[in-house]
PDB file of C-alpha atoms in Angstrom:
ATOM      1  CA  MET A  98       3.607 -12.802  -5.115  1.00 92.00           C
ATOM      2  CA  LYS A  99       2.784  -9.544  -6.664  1.00 96.00           C
ATOM      3  CA  ILE A 100       1.700  -6.585  -4.789  1.00 97.00           C
ATOM      4  CA  LEU A 101      -0.039  -4.190  -6.098  1.00 98.00           C
ATOM      5  CA  PHE A 102      -0.769  -0.719  -3.311  1.00 98.00           C
ATOM      6  CA  ILE A 103      -2.867   2.536  -3.883  1.00 97.00           C
ATOM      7  CA  ASN A 104      -4.692   4.586  -2.039  1.00 97.00           C
ATOM      8  CA  ALA A 105      -7.450   4.903  -3.539  1.00 96.00           C
ATOM      9  CA  GLN A 106     -10.006   7.202  -1.838  1.00 94.00           C
ATOM     10  CA  SER A 107     -13.078   5.430  -2.204  1.00 95.00           C
ATOM     11  CA  PHE A 108     -12.414   2.192  -3.776  1.00 95.00           C
ATOM     12  CA  LYS A 109     -15.445   2.054  -5.388  1.00 92.00           C
ATOM     13  CA  THR A 110     -14.730   5.011  -7.804  1.00 93.00           C
ATOM     14  CA  ALA A 111     -10.664   3.900  -8.267  1.00 93.00           C
ATOM     15  CA  PHE A 112     -11.277   3.738 -11.878  1.00 93.00           C
ATOM     16  CA  GLY A 113      -8.909   1.995 -13.786  1.00 93.00           C
ATOM     17  CA  LEU A 114      -7.578  -0.423 -10.584  1.00 94.00           C
ATOM     18  CA  HIS A 115      -9.077  -3.080 -12.541  1.00 93.00           C
ATOM     19  CA  ASP A 116      -7.233  -2.802 -15.333  1.00 93.00           C
ATOM     20  CA  ILE A 117      -3.673  -2.415 -13.435  1.00 95.00           C
ATOM     21  CA  VAL A 118      -4.500  -5.591 -11.832  1.00 96.00           C
ATOM     22  CA  GLU A 119      -5.144  -7.812 -14.805  1.00 94.00           C
ATOM     23  CA  LYS A 120      -2.196  -5.828 -16.862  1.00 94.00           C
ATOM     24  CA  TYR A 121       0.774  -7.166 -14.075  1.00 95.00           C
ATOM     25  CA  ASN A 122      -0.864 -10.014 -12.680  1.00 94.00           C
ATOM     26  CA  ILE A 123      -1.973  -9.251  -9.333  1.00 96.00           C
ATOM     27  CA  GLU A 124      -2.320 -11.607  -6.964  1.00 95.00           C
ATOM     28  CA  ILE A 125      -2.739  -9.694  -3.714  1.00 96.00           C
ATOM     29  CA  LEU A 126      -4.122  -6.303  -3.751  1.00 98.00           C
ATOM     30  CA  CYS A 127      -3.923  -3.771  -0.893  1.00 98.00           C
ATOM     31  CA  VAL A 128      -5.957  -0.384  -0.288  1.00 97.00           C
ATOM     32  CA  ASN A 129      -6.565   2.248   1.806  1.00 97.00           C
ATOM     33  CA  GLU A 130      -8.864   4.573   1.754  1.00 96.00           C
ATOM     34  CA  THR A 131     -11.533   2.305   0.831  1.00 96.00           C
ATOM     35  CA  PHE A 132     -14.249   4.883   1.783  1.00 96.00           C
ATOM     36  CA  GLU A 133     -15.495   1.054   2.957  1.00 95.00           C
ATOM     37  CA  LYS A 134     -19.294   1.144   5.135  1.00 91.00           C
ATOM     38  CA  PRO A 135     -19.321  -0.719   7.932  1.00 88.00           C
ATOM     39  CA  ASN A 136     -23.130  -2.179   6.862  1.00 88.00           C
ATOM     40  CA  SER A 137     -22.061  -2.050   3.435  1.00 90.00           C
ATOM     41  CA  PRO A 138     -18.753  -4.503   2.633  1.00 92.00           C
ATOM     42  CA  ILE A 139     -16.565  -3.674  -0.250  1.00 94.00           C
ATOM     43  CA  HIS A 140     -15.526  -6.656  -2.961  1.00 93.00           C
ATOM     44  CA  PHE A 141     -14.039  -7.150  -5.913  1.00 94.00           C
ATOM     45  CA  LYS A 142     -14.759 -10.272  -8.023  1.00 92.00           C
ATOM     46  CA  ASP A 143     -14.426 -13.308  -7.380  1.00 93.00           C
ATOM     47  CA  TRP A 144     -11.169 -12.342  -4.092  1.00 96.00           C
ATOM     48  CA  LYS A 145     -11.398 -12.789  -0.144  1.00 96.00           C
ATOM     49  CA  VAL A 146     -11.286  -9.876   1.388  1.00 96.00           C
ATOM     50  CA  TYR A 147      -9.910  -8.904   4.543  1.00 97.00           C
ATOM     51  CA  SER A 148     -10.998  -5.068   5.365  1.00 96.00           C
ATOM     52  CA  SER A 149     -11.151  -2.789   8.258  1.00 96.00           C
ATOM     53  CA  PRO A 150     -14.051   0.036   7.265  1.00 95.00           C
ATOM     54  CA  ARG A 151     -13.655   3.019   9.717  1.00 93.00           C
ATOM     55  CA  LYS A 152     -15.916   3.221  11.943  1.00 86.00           C
ATOM     56  CA  ASP A 153     -17.022   6.140  13.298  1.00 82.00           C
ATOM     57  CA  LYS A 154     -17.405   8.431  10.158  1.00 83.00           C
ATOM     58  CA  THR A 155     -16.608   8.642   6.384  1.00 85.00           C
ATOM     59  CA  GLY A 156     -13.930   8.516   4.193  1.00 91.00           C
ATOM     60  CA  GLY A 157     -10.993   5.811   6.013  1.00 94.00           C
ATOM     61  CA  GLY A 158     -10.303   1.856   5.962  1.00 95.00           C
ATOM     62  CA  SER A 159      -8.118  -0.746   4.518  1.00 97.00           C
ATOM     63  CA  ALA A 160      -8.376  -3.123   2.697  1.00 97.00           C
ATOM     64  CA  ILE A 161      -6.631  -6.181   1.299  1.00 98.00           C
ATOM     65  CA  PHE A 162      -7.926  -8.852  -1.348  1.00 97.00           C
ATOM     66  CA  ILE A 163      -6.423 -11.667  -1.884  1.00 96.00           C
ATOM     67  CA  LYS A 164      -6.505 -13.612  -5.607  1.00 95.00           C
ATOM     68  CA  PRO A 165      -7.805 -17.125  -5.541  1.00 92.00           C
ATOM     69  CA  THR A 166      -4.958 -19.531  -6.551  1.00 86.00           C
ATOM     70  CA  LEU A 167      -2.803 -22.243  -5.069  1.00 75.00           C
ATOM     71  CA  ASN A 168       0.287 -20.642  -4.796  1.00 85.00           C
ATOM     72  CA  PHE A 169      -0.321 -19.475  -0.920  1.00 87.00           C
ATOM     73  CA  VAL A 170      -2.420 -19.460   1.294  1.00 93.00           C
ATOM     74  CA  THR A 171      -3.834 -16.556   3.875  1.00 95.00           C
ATOM     75  CA  ILE A 172      -4.990 -16.039   6.972  1.00 96.00           C
ATOM     76  CA  ARG A 173      -5.850 -12.955   9.289  1.00 97.00           C
ATOM     77  CA  LYS A 174      -4.319 -11.973  12.296  1.00 97.00           C
ATOM     78  CA  PRO A 175      -5.740  -9.904  14.000  1.00 97.00           C
ATOM     79  CA  GLU A 176      -3.806 -10.072  17.781  1.00 96.00           C
ATOM     80  CA  TYR A 177      -1.441  -7.115  15.656  1.00 97.00           C
ATOM     81  CA  GLU A 178      -3.957  -4.679  14.023  1.00 97.00           C
ATOM     82  CA  LEU A 179      -5.111  -2.047  16.759  1.00 96.00           C
ATOM     83  CA  ASP A 180      -8.225   0.089  16.946  1.00 94.00           C
ATOM     84  CA  SER A 181      -7.304   3.448  16.489  1.00 94.00           C
ATOM     85  CA  ILE A 182      -6.586   3.549  13.565  1.00 95.00           C
ATOM     86  CA  GLU A 183      -7.406   1.368  10.240  1.00 96.00           C
ATOM     87  CA  MET A 184      -5.852  -1.775   9.570  1.00 97.00           C
ATOM     88  CA  VAL A 185      -5.689  -4.982   8.643  1.00 98.00           C
ATOM     89  CA  CYS A 186      -2.978  -7.756   9.323  1.00 98.00           C
ATOM     90  CA  ILE A 187      -2.404 -10.801   7.034  1.00 98.00           C
ATOM     91  CA  GLU A 188      -0.681 -14.113   7.153  1.00 97.00           C
ATOM     92  CA  VAL A 189       0.614 -15.474   3.805  1.00 95.00           C
ATOM     93  CA  LYS A 190       2.564 -18.751   3.398  1.00 93.00           C
ATOM     94  CA  ASP A 191       3.468 -20.019  -0.018  1.00 89.00           C
ATOM     95  CA  ARG A 192       4.302 -23.340  -1.472  1.00 87.00           C
ATOM     96  CA  SER A 193       7.669 -24.009   0.118  1.00 86.00           C
ATOM     97  CA  ASN A 194       6.339 -23.613   3.801  1.00 88.00           C
ATOM     98  CA  LYS A 195       7.474 -19.495   3.488  1.00 91.00           C
ATOM     99  CA  THR A 196       5.307 -16.689   5.809  1.00 94.00           C
ATOM    100  CA  PHE A 197       5.382 -13.606   5.003  1.00 96.00           C
ATOM    101  CA  ASN A 198       3.187 -10.762   7.235  1.00 97.00           C
ATOM    102  CA  ILE A 199       1.341  -8.298   5.888  1.00 98.00           C
ATOM    103  CA  TRP A 200       0.099  -5.402   7.268  1.00 98.00           C
ATOM    104  CA  VAL A 201      -1.867  -2.211   6.033  1.00 98.00           C
ATOM    105  CA  PRO A 202      -2.426  -0.054   7.508  1.00 97.00           C
ATOM    106  CA  TYR A 203      -3.530   3.858   7.181  1.00 96.00           C
ATOM    107  CA  VAL A 204      -2.689   6.909   9.745  1.00 96.00           C
ATOM    108  CA  PRO A 205      -4.536  10.205   8.690  1.00 95.00           C
ATOM    109  CA  PRO A 206      -1.982  13.629   8.658  1.00 95.00           C
ATOM    110  CA  GLU A 207      -0.623  15.119  11.855  1.00 94.00           C
ATOM    111  CA  LYS A 208      -2.185  12.178  13.645  1.00 95.00           C
ATOM    112  CA  PRO A 209       1.737  11.294  15.866  1.00 96.00           C
ATOM    113  CA  LYS A 210      -0.018   9.583  18.261  1.00 97.00           C
ATOM    114  CA  LEU A 211      -1.705   7.373  16.563  1.00 97.00           C
ATOM    115  CA  MET A 212       1.578   7.095  14.276  1.00 97.00           C
ATOM    116  CA  GLU A 213       3.609   6.239  17.160  1.00 97.00           C
ATOM    117  CA  GLU A 214       1.048   3.387  18.048  1.00 97.00           C
ATOM    118  CA  LEU A 215       1.625   1.864  15.177  1.00 97.00           C
ATOM    119  CA  CYS A 216       6.033   2.614  15.385  1.00 97.00           C
ATOM    120  CA  ASN A 217       4.825   0.956  18.840  1.00 97.00           C
ATOM    121  CA  VAL A 218       2.823  -2.565  17.592  1.00 96.00           C
ATOM    122  CA  VAL A 219       5.918  -2.819  14.698  1.00 97.00           C
ATOM    123  CA  LYS A 220       8.402  -3.120  17.431  1.00 96.00           C
ATOM    124  CA  LYS A 221       6.834  -5.395  19.959  1.00 95.00           C
ATOM    125  CA  GLU A 222       6.097  -7.907  17.928  1.00 94.00           C
ATOM    126  CA  LYS A 223       9.642  -7.887  15.925  1.00 91.00           C
ATOM    127  CA  LEU A 224       8.634 -10.154  12.882  1.00 94.00           C
ATOM    128  CA  LYS A 225      10.462 -11.711  10.675  1.00 92.00           C
ATOM    129  CA  ASN A 226       9.210 -11.377   6.726  1.00 95.00           C
ATOM    130  CA  LEU A 227       7.290  -8.531   7.166  1.00 97.00           C
ATOM    131  CA  ILE A 228       6.081  -6.079   4.960  1.00 98.00           C
ATOM    132  CA  LEU A 229       3.901  -3.025   5.084  1.00 97.00           C
ATOM    133  CA  LEU A 230       1.898  -1.406   2.736  1.00 97.00           C
ATOM    134  CA  ASP A 231       0.753   1.533   3.491  1.00 95.00           C
ATOM    135  CA  ASP A 232      -0.173   5.833   3.528  1.00 95.00           C
ATOM    136  CA  LEU A 233       0.926   6.659   6.916  1.00 95.00           C
ATOM    137  CA  ASN A 234       1.033   9.807   5.786  1.00 96.00           C
ATOM    138  CA  ALA A 235       5.029   9.840   6.815  1.00 96.00           C
ATOM    139  CA  LYS A 236       7.706  12.526   5.310  1.00 96.00           C
ATOM    140  CA  SER A 237      11.336  11.133   5.364  1.00 95.00           C
ATOM    141  CA  MET A 238      14.024  12.807   2.500  1.00 94.00           C
ATOM    142  CA  GLU A 239      15.473   8.874   3.113  1.00 93.00           C
ATOM    143  CA  TRP A 240      12.329   7.869   0.579  1.00 94.00           C
ATOM    144  CA  ASN A 241      12.957  11.273  -1.914  1.00 94.00           C
ATOM    145  CA  ASN A 242      10.456  13.688   0.314  1.00 95.00           C
ATOM    146  CA  PRO A 243      12.301  16.700   0.514  1.00 94.00           C
ATOM    147  CA  LYS A 244      11.019  18.105   3.911  1.00 94.00           C
ATOM    148  CA  GLU A 245      10.200  15.641   6.934  1.00 95.00           C
ATOM    149  CA  ASN A 246       7.443  15.780   9.447  1.00 96.00           C
ATOM    150  CA  SER A 247       7.015  14.623  13.022  1.00 97.00           C
ATOM    151  CA  HIS A 248       4.705  10.768  11.469  1.00 97.00           C
ATOM    152  CA  GLY A 249       8.529  10.447   9.380  1.00 96.00           C
ATOM    153  CA  LYS A 250      11.100  11.198  11.946  1.00 97.00           C
ATOM    154  CA  LEU A 251       8.797   8.787  13.934  1.00 97.00           C
ATOM    155  CA  LEU A 252       8.894   5.913  11.271  1.00 97.00           C
ATOM    156  CA  GLU A 253      12.236   6.360  10.790  1.00 96.00           C
ATOM    157  CA  ASN A 254      13.134   5.495  13.809  1.00 96.00           C
ATOM    158  CA  CYS A 255      10.986   2.375  14.190  1.00 96.00           C
ATOM    159  CA  MET A 256      13.103   1.684  10.943  1.00 96.00           C
ATOM    160  CA  THR A 257      16.428   1.827  12.395  1.00 95.00           C
ATOM    161  CA  THR A 258      15.086  -0.223  15.358  1.00 95.00           C
ATOM    162  CA  SER A 259      13.016  -2.731  13.868  1.00 95.00           C
ATOM    163  CA  ASN A 260      15.439  -3.839  11.058  1.00 95.00           C
ATOM    164  CA  LEU A 261      13.230  -2.072   7.933  1.00 96.00           C
ATOM    165  CA  ILE A 262      13.700  -0.850   4.354  1.00 96.00           C
ATOM    166  CA  CYS A 263      11.901   1.715   2.286  1.00 96.00           C
ATOM    167  CA  THR A 264      12.194  -0.242  -1.215  1.00 96.00           C
ATOM    168  CA  ASN A 265      10.321   2.489  -2.826  1.00 96.00           C
ATOM    169  CA  ASP A 266      11.951   3.873  -6.004  1.00 94.00           C
ATOM    170  CA  GLY A 267      12.203   7.573  -5.173  1.00 92.00           C
ATOM    171  CA  GLN A 268       9.698   8.781  -6.873  1.00 94.00           C
ATOM    172  CA  TYR A 269       6.466  10.968  -6.015  1.00 95.00           C
ATOM    173  CA  THR A 270       2.955   8.705  -4.967  1.00 96.00           C
ATOM    174  CA  ARG A 271       0.233  11.619  -5.895  1.00 93.00           C
ATOM    175  CA  ARG A 272      -0.033  13.382  -8.632  1.00 90.00           C
ATOM    176  CA  ASN A 273       0.968  16.846  -9.262  1.00 87.00           C
ATOM    177  CA  SER A 274       2.309  17.054  -5.267  1.00 91.00           C
ATOM    178  CA  SER A 275       6.897  16.126  -4.620  1.00 92.00           C
ATOM    179  CA  SER A 276       5.448  13.886  -1.331  1.00 94.00           C
ATOM    180  CA  VAL A 277       6.346  10.485  -1.583  1.00 95.00           C
ATOM    181  CA  ILE A 278       3.876   8.579   0.867  1.00 96.00           C
ATOM    182  CA  ASP A 279       3.012   5.616  -0.186  1.00 96.00           C
ATOM    183  CA  ILE A 280       5.561   3.153   0.875  1.00 96.00           C
ATOM    184  CA  VAL A 281       6.125  -0.381   1.066  1.00 97.00           C
ATOM    185  CA  LEU A 282       8.364  -1.855   3.990  1.00 97.00           C
ATOM    186  CA  VAL A 283      10.278  -4.916   3.892  1.00 97.00           C
ATOM    187  CA  SER A 284      12.021  -6.797   6.934  1.00 96.00           C
ATOM    188  CA  GLN A 285      15.433  -7.120   6.309  1.00 95.00           C
ATOM    189  CA  GLU A 286      16.213 -10.356   5.693  1.00 94.00           C
ATOM    190  CA  ILE A 287      13.856 -10.158   2.460  1.00 94.00           C
ATOM    191  CA  TYR A 288      14.922  -7.171   0.839  1.00 95.00           C
ATOM    192  CA  ASN A 289      16.888  -9.221  -1.569  1.00 94.00           C
ATOM    193  CA  SER A 290      13.707 -10.980  -2.558  1.00 93.00           C
ATOM    194  CA  VAL A 291      12.920  -7.934  -3.651  1.00 95.00           C
ATOM    195  CA  SER A 292      12.879  -7.897  -7.903  1.00 93.00           C
ATOM    196  CA  ASP A 293      10.285  -5.138  -8.024  1.00 94.00           C
ATOM    197  CA  CYS A 294       9.456  -2.003  -6.318  1.00 96.00           C
ATOM    198  CA  ILE A 295       7.843   0.618  -9.179  1.00 96.00           C
ATOM    199  CA  THR A 296       5.760   3.877  -8.853  1.00 96.00           C
ATOM    200  CA  LEU A 297       3.054   3.063 -11.875  1.00 96.00           C
ATOM    201  CA  THR A 298       3.402   6.836 -12.783  1.00 93.00           C
ATOM    202  CA  HIS A 299       2.495   6.225 -16.081  1.00 92.00           C
ATOM    203  CA  GLU A 300      -1.043   4.163 -15.026  1.00 92.00           C
ATOM    204  CA  THR A 301      -3.663   5.745 -14.378  1.00 88.00           C
ATOM    205  CA  VAL A 302      -6.596   5.443 -11.870  1.00 92.00           C
ATOM    206  CA  GLN A 303      -9.347   7.495 -10.810  1.00 92.00           C
ATOM    207  CA  SER A 304      -7.081   8.368  -7.567  1.00 94.00           C
ATOM    208  CA  ASP A 305      -4.708  11.460  -6.998  1.00 93.00           C
ATOM    209  CA  HIS A 306      -2.425   8.388  -5.161  1.00 96.00           C
ATOM    210  CA  ILE A 307      -0.118   6.570  -7.700  1.00 96.00           C
ATOM    211  CA  ALA A 308      -0.914   2.704  -7.107  1.00 97.00           C
ATOM    212  CA  VAL A 309       2.717   1.112  -6.349  1.00 97.00           C
ATOM    213  CA  TYR A 310       3.830  -2.104  -7.343  1.00 97.00           C
ATOM    214  CA  LEU A 311       5.428  -4.786  -5.474  1.00 97.00           C
ATOM    215  CA  ASN A 312       7.304  -8.093  -6.191  1.00 96.00           C
ATOM    216  CA  ILE A 313       8.477 -10.073  -3.797  1.00 93.00           C
ATOM    217  CA  GLN A 314      10.335 -14.165  -5.303  1.00 86.00           C
ATOM    218  CA  SER A 315       9.371 -16.642  -3.209  1.00 68.00           C
ATOM    219  CA  GLU A 316      11.731 -19.417  -3.422  1.00 58.00           C
ATOM    220  CA  GLU A 317       9.781 -21.567  -5.681  1.00 52.00           C
ATOM    221  CA  ASN A 318      10.501 -19.270  -8.042  1.00 50.00           C
ATOM    222  CA  VAL A 319      14.343 -19.040  -7.538  1.00 48.00           C
ATOM    223  CA  GLU A 320      15.942 -18.688 -10.417  1.00 51.00           C
ATOM    224  CA  ILE A 321      19.803 -21.167 -10.385  1.00 51.00           C
ATOM    225  CA  GLU A 322      22.111 -21.622 -12.579  1.00 59.00           C
ATOM    226  CA  GLU A 323      23.067 -24.599 -14.713  1.00 63.00           C
ATOM    227  CA  MET A 324      25.784 -24.946 -17.062  1.00 71.00           C
ATOM    228  CA  GLU A 325      25.521 -26.106 -20.622  1.00 76.00           C
ATOM    229  CA  GLU A 326      27.753 -26.915 -23.355  1.00 82.00           C
ATOM    230  CA  THR A 327      27.545 -25.382 -26.992  1.00 85.00           C
ATOM    231  CA  TRP A 328      28.826 -24.401 -29.801  1.00 84.00           C
ATOM    232  CA  ASN A 329      31.426 -21.818 -29.801  1.00 88.00           C
ATOM    233  CA  LEU A 330      31.167 -20.025 -32.903  1.00 86.00           C
ATOM    234  CA  LYS A 331      33.937 -16.987 -32.426  1.00 86.00           C
ATOM    235  CA  LYS A 332      35.872 -20.133 -32.432  1.00 89.00           C
ATOM    236  CA  ALA A 333      34.855 -21.396 -35.554  1.00 90.00           C
ATOM    237  CA  ASP A 334      37.459 -23.315 -38.080  1.00 92.00           C
ATOM    238  CA  TRP A 335      35.400 -22.070 -41.147  1.00 91.00           C
ATOM    239  CA  LYS A 336      37.728 -23.274 -43.679  1.00 92.00           C
ATOM    240  CA  LYS A 337      37.980 -26.794 -42.121  1.00 92.00           C
ATOM    241  CA  TRP A 338      34.288 -26.548 -42.142  1.00 89.00           C
ATOM    242  CA  LYS A 339      33.283 -25.758 -45.701  1.00 91.00           C
ATOM    243  CA  GLU A 340      35.975 -29.157 -46.463  1.00 91.00           C
ATOM    244  CA  SER A 341      34.488 -30.565 -44.002  1.00 90.00           C
ATOM    245  CA  THR A 342      31.142 -29.942 -45.737  1.00 90.00           C
ATOM    246  CA  LYS A 343      32.151 -30.677 -49.238  1.00 90.00           C
ATOM    247  CA  GLU A 344      33.887 -34.457 -48.352  1.00 89.00           C
ATOM    248  CA  LYS A 345      30.612 -35.199 -46.226  1.00 86.00           C
ATOM    249  CA  PHE A 346      27.857 -34.277 -48.693  1.00 89.00           C
ATOM    250  CA  GLN A 347      29.238 -34.777 -52.579  1.00 87.00           C
ATOM    251  CA  HIS A 348      27.831 -37.756 -52.180  1.00 84.00           C
ATOM    252  CA  PHE A 349      25.325 -37.829 -50.450  1.00 86.00           C
ATOM    253  CA  ILE A 350      22.077 -39.996 -52.080  1.00 85.00           C
ATOM    254  CA  PHE A 351      18.908 -38.966 -52.222  1.00 82.00           C
ATOM    255  CA  ASP A 352      17.508 -40.915 -52.799  1.00 83.00           C
ATOM    256  CA  ARG A 353      12.902 -40.150 -53.415  1.00 81.00           C
ATOM    257  CA  GLU A 354      11.573 -43.424 -52.008  1.00 84.00           C
ATOM    258  CA  GLU A 355      13.596 -43.092 -48.286  1.00 86.00           C
ATOM    259  CA  LYS A 356      11.032 -41.469 -45.361  1.00 86.00           C
ATOM    260  CA  VAL A 357      11.132 -37.247 -44.966  1.00 85.00           C
ATOM    261  CA  GLN A 358      12.212 -38.388 -41.294  1.00 84.00           C
ATOM    262  CA  ASP A 359      14.725 -40.922 -42.120  1.00 84.00           C
ATOM    263  CA  LEU A 360      16.868 -38.276 -44.726  1.00 86.00           C
ATOM    264  CA  TYR A 361      16.237 -35.698 -42.639  1.00 83.00           C
ATOM    265  CA  ASN A 362      17.727 -38.263 -39.641  1.00 84.00           C
ATOM    266  CA  ARG A 363      21.093 -38.831 -41.695  1.00 88.00           C
ATOM    267  CA  PHE A 364      21.386 -35.246 -42.299  1.00 88.00           C
ATOM    268  CA  GLU A 365      21.826 -33.997 -40.078  1.00 87.00           C
ATOM    269  CA  LYS A 366      24.163 -37.172 -38.708  1.00 89.00           C
ATOM    270  CA  GLU A 367      26.664 -34.927 -41.681  1.00 89.00           C
ATOM    271  CA  ILE A 368      26.017 -31.855 -40.382  1.00 91.00           C
ATOM    272  CA  MET A 369      26.815 -33.010 -36.758  1.00 89.00           C
ATOM    273  CA  GLU A 370      29.957 -34.810 -37.982  1.00 90.00           C
ATOM    274  CA  CYS A 371      31.281 -31.742 -39.664  1.00 90.00           C
ATOM    275  CA  MET A 372      30.450 -29.223 -36.761  1.00 90.00           C
ATOM    276  CA  GLU A 373      32.566 -31.586 -34.371  1.00 91.00           C
ATOM    277  CA  GLU A 374      35.304 -31.303 -36.803  1.00 91.00           C
ATOM    278  CA  SER A 375      35.161 -27.692 -36.887  1.00 92.00           C
ATOM    279  CA  ILE A 376      34.178 -25.702 -33.992  1.00 91.00           C
ATOM    280  CA  PRO A 377      34.844 -26.247 -30.906  1.00 91.00           C
ATOM    281  CA  LYS A 378      31.826 -26.600 -28.130  1.00 88.00           C
ATOM    282  CA  ILE A 379      32.615 -24.103 -24.289  1.00 86.00           C
ATOM    283  CA  GLU A 380      30.325 -24.318 -21.370  1.00 81.00           C
ATOM    284  CA  LYS A 381      27.377 -21.414 -20.398  1.00 73.00           C
ATOM    285  CA  LYS A 382      25.359 -20.896 -17.375  1.00 64.00           C
ATOM    286  CA  LYS A 383      21.773 -21.759 -18.130  1.00 58.00           C
ATOM    287  CA  VAL A 384      19.680 -19.686 -15.671  1.00 53.00           C
ATOM    288  CA  LEU A 385      16.983 -22.457 -14.805  1.00 50.00           C
ATOM    289  CA  CYS A 386      13.342 -21.370 -12.054  1.00 49.00           C
ATOM    290  CA  THR A 387      12.515 -23.695 -10.060  1.00 47.00           C
TER     291      THR A 387
END
């Protein structure tokens, strides 16, 4: 499940975002500060949109865009959303019937009461497989800010009581700034399923925030190991190989009337017999994706 999060500072003018979505084969796009207006809904290609525009004034807004796919189904969960902030909550069920909860809230700077409301909802619901992608304007040294603020202290406490883990890679998430405020939090039980969480500092979007890429490995694509037998060339007896091939092929007959496939089959049979005589085999692990 490939997810991209960004504070777009106006979705309509976030030029470069489309290219990143294509490049990383994004399936779920999560956005803060969409600047969506209630009477002018945002859209993205033919993707399904769940959004929460700011009602009383311009700016703000949150949205989740879902790429048309058979890999999972999604439904909105308004019972978790707060009226006091722009927030979108959805439930995602993959093909193995595993359920994830994705929340995309936005809390403006210096609004600790709103931050506390959000933390209280997280603590109350205690959802499993929760993924929070957000610009909460929360600073903490725990996710590599040089100092902390009131939002960060509230969030730290919420993470401790709710078993949430920050998966950011520690890089700054704003251009020309030492701030890490665009963060990804996941429940402890799915932490090991996070194969990538990368701040895309090398990618350019028309916003002073930097996109964060998250890849959650679903159960249907889990890597499993299987043993396979292969030739151990390091232990080959090359002297015996030379003797064996010389003996096998000194009387090998090439018949011009013979079909190419028949000739190949005869040649392969002789080569395999030579290998069996002079090269031992070893078992190695083979990684498969299911």
